[in-house]
């Protein structure tokens, strides 16, 4: 393995920001609101592409103590599957035999093949539970607008379809870090795909909503978010640590917390433009980007206080890698995000001040223009 020095300090921000990657290729911290980091926050994973399309692509790691990067291998799809409380990320590696699901330990950097997609279709998205027993992937088109998720038993090497539902062609599926076995699923009500899988319409008039389903695929628990309960959900959501609750944003810039069985979601904060959101591994904080300004904000899940962190200077354009997609490392030391401020997307890390996020919120106060709950 060879380590490369690519990091560059970024000047002019209220907190220390590092540009972690600088090679003249597209580097990004992967789509979806999961935390692609070791449990101690020491290393993160990212994807590197040599063309705007997703092939050929590679998975790389960055060691945040040295700010150096290293190549881990080729990937067949840009998704990585993980869970906020584990050290591993899972990815698909192509070879002459087909697609292989690989487990990469971010602490030891050891890799192993855990499943071969021989008779099982390669997934477009995936997730793993905190015990790493299963891999859930999909979606598979069953008929019309009905899609399925399947689960791979990583101990037995078997797979089976376990859940079907209308309009889950963009499921953002995520295992509960709390170990319940429940899965968070995004439902793009009224969306349409053509026969080749191209999106004709992302959502219908109702917009997207969310539900939770168990590993048997039968116990579906809708969440009271999206119309008629709130404005349309943006499609950016995640579990809040081990709390069993879900964090999400809505089209009017609302940040909500909700759990199965709630009659209504709890409004934490609101600012026009809030979009991609991620919770800290301990469930205490969140980070969110503003897609109108490119700014990043951190907030407290218990109080709803929100403070400006730094400018991402991302263009927030059409390609997903121009969106910041921020997340907090599990040690609450850095916010990792994307930016194409140089003209090419690179991965950045904003250092949270020594102390706690509460200290930052106390020192900066509530950002002007961010509405408090209630």
XYZ file of C-alpha atoms in Angstrom:
374
model
C 0.000 0.000 0.000
C 1.190 3.475 -0.817
C 0.173 6.660 0.978
C -0.052 9.994 -0.853
C 0.095 13.552 0.457
C -2.716 15.550 -1.139
C -4.039 17.712 1.716
C -4.144 21.498 1.499
C -5.208 23.926 4.274
C -8.099 26.206 3.355
C -7.936 29.811 4.557
C -10.646 32.294 5.462
C -13.149 30.078 7.308
C -14.291 30.456 10.952
C -12.987 26.935 11.670
C -9.963 25.088 10.313
C -10.811 23.435 6.974
C -8.610 20.965 5.100
C -8.906 19.985 1.462
C -8.107 16.284 1.882
C -7.787 15.415 -1.816
C -6.209 17.425 -4.631
C -5.468 15.033 -7.513
C -7.120 16.290 -10.756
C -9.875 13.648 -10.665
C -13.371 13.574 -9.141
C -13.171 12.600 -5.455
C -16.248 12.553 -3.223
C -17.473 11.197 0.092
C -20.247 9.071 -1.420
C -23.958 9.695 -1.578
C -26.516 8.918 1.191
C -26.586 9.962 4.810
C -24.322 7.314 6.314
C -20.971 7.805 8.043
C -18.119 6.326 5.993
C -15.604 6.364 8.839
C -13.983 4.043 11.379
C -15.740 4.001 14.743
C -12.962 6.093 16.317
C -13.156 8.684 13.535
C -9.531 8.130 12.550
C -10.086 7.124 8.925
C -12.711 7.794 6.290
C -13.517 6.185 2.943
C -14.196 8.049 -0.280
C -14.685 7.269 -3.965
C -12.505 8.509 -6.799
C -13.716 8.631 -10.417
C -11.786 9.502 -13.553
C -14.868 10.428 -15.580
C -18.195 12.108 -14.671
C -19.869 8.705 -15.057
C -19.409 6.195 -12.253
C -16.869 4.003 -14.093
C -14.051 3.403 -13.678
C -14.107 4.242 -9.976
C -11.938 3.393 -6.994
C -12.381 3.339 -3.248
C -9.749 5.243 -1.255
C -9.164 5.970 2.409
C -7.912 9.067 4.174
C -6.092 8.889 7.493
C -7.202 12.037 9.324
C -4.246 12.020 11.725
C -1.735 12.321 8.871
C -4.128 13.769 6.237
C -2.755 11.228 3.725
C -4.742 9.084 1.283
C -4.338 5.550 -0.103
C -6.011 3.510 -2.838
C -7.912 0.373 -1.763
C -9.226 -0.997 -5.057
C -11.604 -0.693 -7.980
C -15.335 -0.445 -7.376
C -18.141 -1.523 -9.688
C -20.658 0.927 -8.202
C -20.200 4.121 -6.231
C -22.347 3.014 -3.290
C -20.665 1.957 -0.074
C -22.605 0.137 2.643
C -21.848 0.637 6.307
C -23.304 1.454 9.720
C -22.284 4.347 11.996
C -21.066 2.048 14.789
C -18.780 -0.294 12.827
C -15.283 -0.010 11.356
C -16.060 -1.597 7.995
C -17.403 -0.400 4.670
C -18.722 -2.816 2.059
C -18.339 -2.258 -1.663
C -18.641 -4.149 -4.957
C -15.448 -5.052 -6.764
C -15.578 -6.163 -10.419
C -13.471 -9.037 -11.740
C -13.579 -11.618 -14.518
C -16.003 -13.728 -12.458
C -18.535 -10.913 -11.949
C -19.206 -8.664 -8.965
C -17.841 -9.430 -5.491
C -18.971 -7.854 -2.228
C -15.862 -6.785 -0.340
C -15.461 -5.881 3.323
C -12.861 -3.197 4.028
C -11.826 -2.652 7.650
C -10.948 1.026 7.979
C -8.818 0.486 11.083
C -6.658 -2.405 9.867
C -7.181 -1.797 6.105
C -7.636 -5.557 5.679
C -10.029 -6.618 2.918
C -11.960 -9.824 2.311
C -14.507 -11.089 -0.166
C -17.759 -11.852 1.670
C -20.229 -12.630 -1.143
C -20.247 -13.301 -4.884
C -23.105 -11.914 -6.984
C -23.460 -14.991 -9.195
C -27.193 -15.692 -9.338
C -27.978 -12.622 -7.226
C -28.396 -9.320 -9.131
C -25.842 -6.652 -8.158
C -27.492 -3.973 -6.005
C -27.731 -0.261 -6.701
C -27.795 0.556 -2.967
C -27.013 -1.434 0.157
C -26.725 -1.396 3.935
C -25.500 -3.601 6.795
C -26.647 -3.890 10.439
C -24.302 -3.231 13.392
C -23.627 -6.997 13.827
C -22.722 -7.264 10.094
C -24.678 -10.515 9.730
C -26.680 -9.403 6.705
C -26.360 -7.202 3.659
C -29.572 -5.698 2.288
C -29.547 -4.529 -1.312
C -31.773 -3.558 -4.190
C -34.001 -2.365 -5.626
C -35.188 -5.073 -8.007
C -38.075 -4.343 -10.358
C -40.804 -6.929 -9.788
C -43.546 -5.596 -12.054
C -44.765 -2.165 -13.084
C -43.958 0.228 -10.251
C -43.414 -2.531 -7.651
C -39.826 -3.014 -6.467
C -38.138 -5.395 -4.060
C -35.332 -5.483 -1.522
C -33.293 -8.618 -0.875
C -31.133 -9.750 2.014
C -27.856 -11.640 1.847
C -26.938 -13.887 4.774
C -23.192 -13.215 4.986
C -22.586 -16.267 7.184
C -24.403 -18.773 4.986
C -23.752 -17.120 1.626
C -27.445 -17.237 0.636
C -29.856 -14.544 -0.500
C -33.608 -14.009 -0.770
C -36.127 -11.318 -1.627
C -37.891 -10.317 1.589
C -39.824 -7.116 0.881
C -41.860 -5.673 -1.996
C -43.493 -2.261 -2.197
C -44.695 0.237 -4.762
C -42.436 3.161 -5.683
C -39.271 2.160 -3.761
C -36.976 2.517 -6.766
C -34.902 5.033 -4.771
C -35.059 3.440 -1.297
C -32.040 4.985 0.521
C -32.282 1.853 2.680
C -30.492 2.087 6.070
C -30.276 -0.357 8.999
C -31.079 0.956 12.481
C -27.738 1.330 14.371
C -29.613 0.479 17.562
C -29.742 -3.203 16.609
C -33.526 -3.507 16.222
C -33.115 -5.037 12.771
C -35.466 -2.414 11.349
C -34.750 -0.719 8.041
C -35.512 2.846 7.032
C -36.912 3.028 3.487
C -37.692 6.015 1.269
C -40.933 5.855 -0.726
C -41.012 8.031 -3.874
C -44.779 8.144 -4.266
C -45.832 8.588 -7.880
C -42.328 8.284 -9.323
C -41.860 6.678 -12.732
C -38.965 4.769 -14.300
C -38.786 3.667 -17.934
C -37.956 0.097 -18.978
C -34.220 0.844 -18.903
C -34.393 2.177 -15.357
C -34.071 5.860 -16.254
C -36.017 8.261 -14.044
C -38.932 9.769 -15.962
C -40.497 11.370 -12.885
C -38.797 11.326 -9.479
C -41.961 11.888 -7.443
C -45.649 12.521 -8.029
C -47.840 15.250 -6.565
C -47.797 13.708 -3.071
C -44.022 13.682 -2.955
C -41.808 11.251 -1.076
C -42.354 9.859 2.404
C -40.603 7.322 4.670
C -41.393 4.072 6.413
C -39.678 1.489 8.602
C -39.846 -2.251 7.929
C -38.553 -5.275 9.825
C -36.224 -7.974 8.481
C -39.192 -10.200 7.641
C -40.407 -7.495 5.301
C -43.978 -7.680 6.612
C -44.240 -5.163 9.461
C -44.376 -1.849 7.597
C -44.584 1.221 9.862
C -45.239 4.481 7.980
C -43.689 7.635 9.428
C -45.855 10.797 9.668
C -43.648 12.855 7.335
C -44.253 14.230 3.869
C -47.719 15.307 2.793
C -50.202 15.557 4.490
C -48.151 15.746 7.710
C -45.284 17.999 6.652
C -44.026 19.509 3.441
C -42.540 17.024 0.970
C -39.459 15.272 2.305
C -36.266 16.089 0.411
C -35.129 12.457 0.267
C -32.314 13.040 2.767
C -32.718 11.181 6.045
C -30.851 8.989 8.541
C -31.172 7.241 11.890
C -30.257 9.263 14.987
C -27.573 7.101 16.607
C -29.074 4.232 18.625
C -32.200 6.172 19.605
C -34.567 4.437 17.183
C -35.502 7.853 15.803
C -35.062 9.250 12.303
C -33.708 12.652 11.233
C -34.864 14.229 7.966
C -35.317 17.454 6.035
C -38.339 18.756 4.148
C -38.743 20.951 1.079
C -39.430 24.065 3.174
C -36.084 23.675 4.980
C -37.477 21.931 8.031
C -35.321 19.588 10.133
C -37.464 16.937 11.824
C -37.064 14.043 14.253
C -39.568 11.189 14.149
C -39.979 7.573 15.271
C -42.377 4.746 14.386
C -45.597 5.200 16.367
C -45.331 9.002 16.610
C -48.485 10.898 15.711
C -46.427 13.775 14.360
C -42.793 14.570 13.699
C -40.905 16.963 15.973
C -39.614 20.127 14.297
C -36.036 20.868 15.393
C -35.144 23.833 13.160
C -35.954 25.397 9.824
C -34.011 27.409 7.255
C -34.839 27.768 3.586
C -32.405 25.574 1.667
C -31.603 22.956 4.331
C -31.205 19.629 2.515
C -28.575 16.872 3.022
C -28.411 15.926 6.679
C -26.522 13.495 8.886
C -26.590 12.728 12.619
C -23.534 12.173 14.770
C -22.895 8.564 15.803
C -23.768 9.359 19.427
C -27.118 10.817 18.347
C -26.489 14.241 19.900
C -25.792 16.479 16.917
C -26.511 16.950 13.261
C -24.852 18.632 10.302
C -26.832 19.952 7.351
C -26.022 21.765 4.134
C -27.902 24.662 2.603
C -28.347 23.965 -1.089
C -29.180 27.593 -1.832
C -25.969 29.009 -0.367
C -23.599 26.036 -0.037
C -23.130 26.827 3.654
C -22.770 24.111 6.304
C -24.460 24.207 9.715
C -24.196 22.128 12.882
C -27.035 21.684 15.327
C -28.123 20.087 18.589
C -30.790 17.406 18.325
C -31.925 17.986 21.919
C -32.289 21.792 21.741
C -32.622 22.541 18.029
C -29.934 25.214 18.229
C -28.132 25.661 14.921
C -24.878 27.471 14.113
C -23.040 28.282 10.902
C -19.901 26.146 10.536
C -18.217 27.123 7.264
C -18.681 27.775 3.563
C -18.486 24.658 1.414
C -18.376 26.771 -1.776
C -19.911 23.788 -3.580
C -21.815 24.723 -6.736
C -24.800 22.552 -5.710
C -25.368 21.744 -9.370
C -26.822 18.786 -11.200
C -24.201 16.066 -10.536
C -24.507 14.574 -7.051
C -20.810 15.118 -6.388
C -21.350 18.900 -6.528
C -23.521 18.635 -3.406
C -21.783 18.933 0.001
C -23.330 15.774 1.594
C -21.752 16.522 5.001
C -21.360 14.102 7.897
C -19.746 14.198 11.346
C -16.981 11.691 12.105
C -17.826 9.373 15.037
C -15.396 11.162 17.378
C -17.193 14.475 16.691
C -13.894 16.041 15.564
C -14.549 16.707 11.878
C -17.324 17.444 9.430
C -16.490 15.740 6.119
C -18.010 17.199 2.948
C -17.694 17.595 -0.839
C -16.944 20.737 -2.785
C -16.196 21.524 -6.409
C -14.877 25.004 -5.516
C -11.702 24.249 -7.511
C -13.697 23.161 -10.570
C -13.201 19.481 -9.696
C -15.001 17.822 -6.799
C -12.716 17.131 -3.833
C -13.221 15.914 -0.255
C -12.851 18.361 2.637
C -12.838 18.198 6.427
C -13.848 21.045 8.754
C -12.369 20.675 12.235
C -14.875 21.164 15.028
C -13.362 23.334 17.800
C -11.774 21.683 20.809
C -14.504 20.922 23.322
C -18.012 20.023 22.271
C -20.450 21.039 19.603
C -22.409 22.734 22.403
C -19.413 25.046 22.883
C -19.572 25.952 19.206
C -23.298 26.541 19.364
C -22.902 28.645 22.493
C -20.107 30.741 21.015
C -21.738 31.327 17.626
C -25.355 31.407 18.731
C -28.376 30.623 16.594
C -27.786 31.534 12.951
C -29.909 34.430 11.806
C -32.716 33.217 9.578
C -33.010 29.778 11.204
C -36.418 29.430 12.815
C -36.630 27.753 16.245
C -39.060 24.874 16.764
C -42.621 25.860 17.568
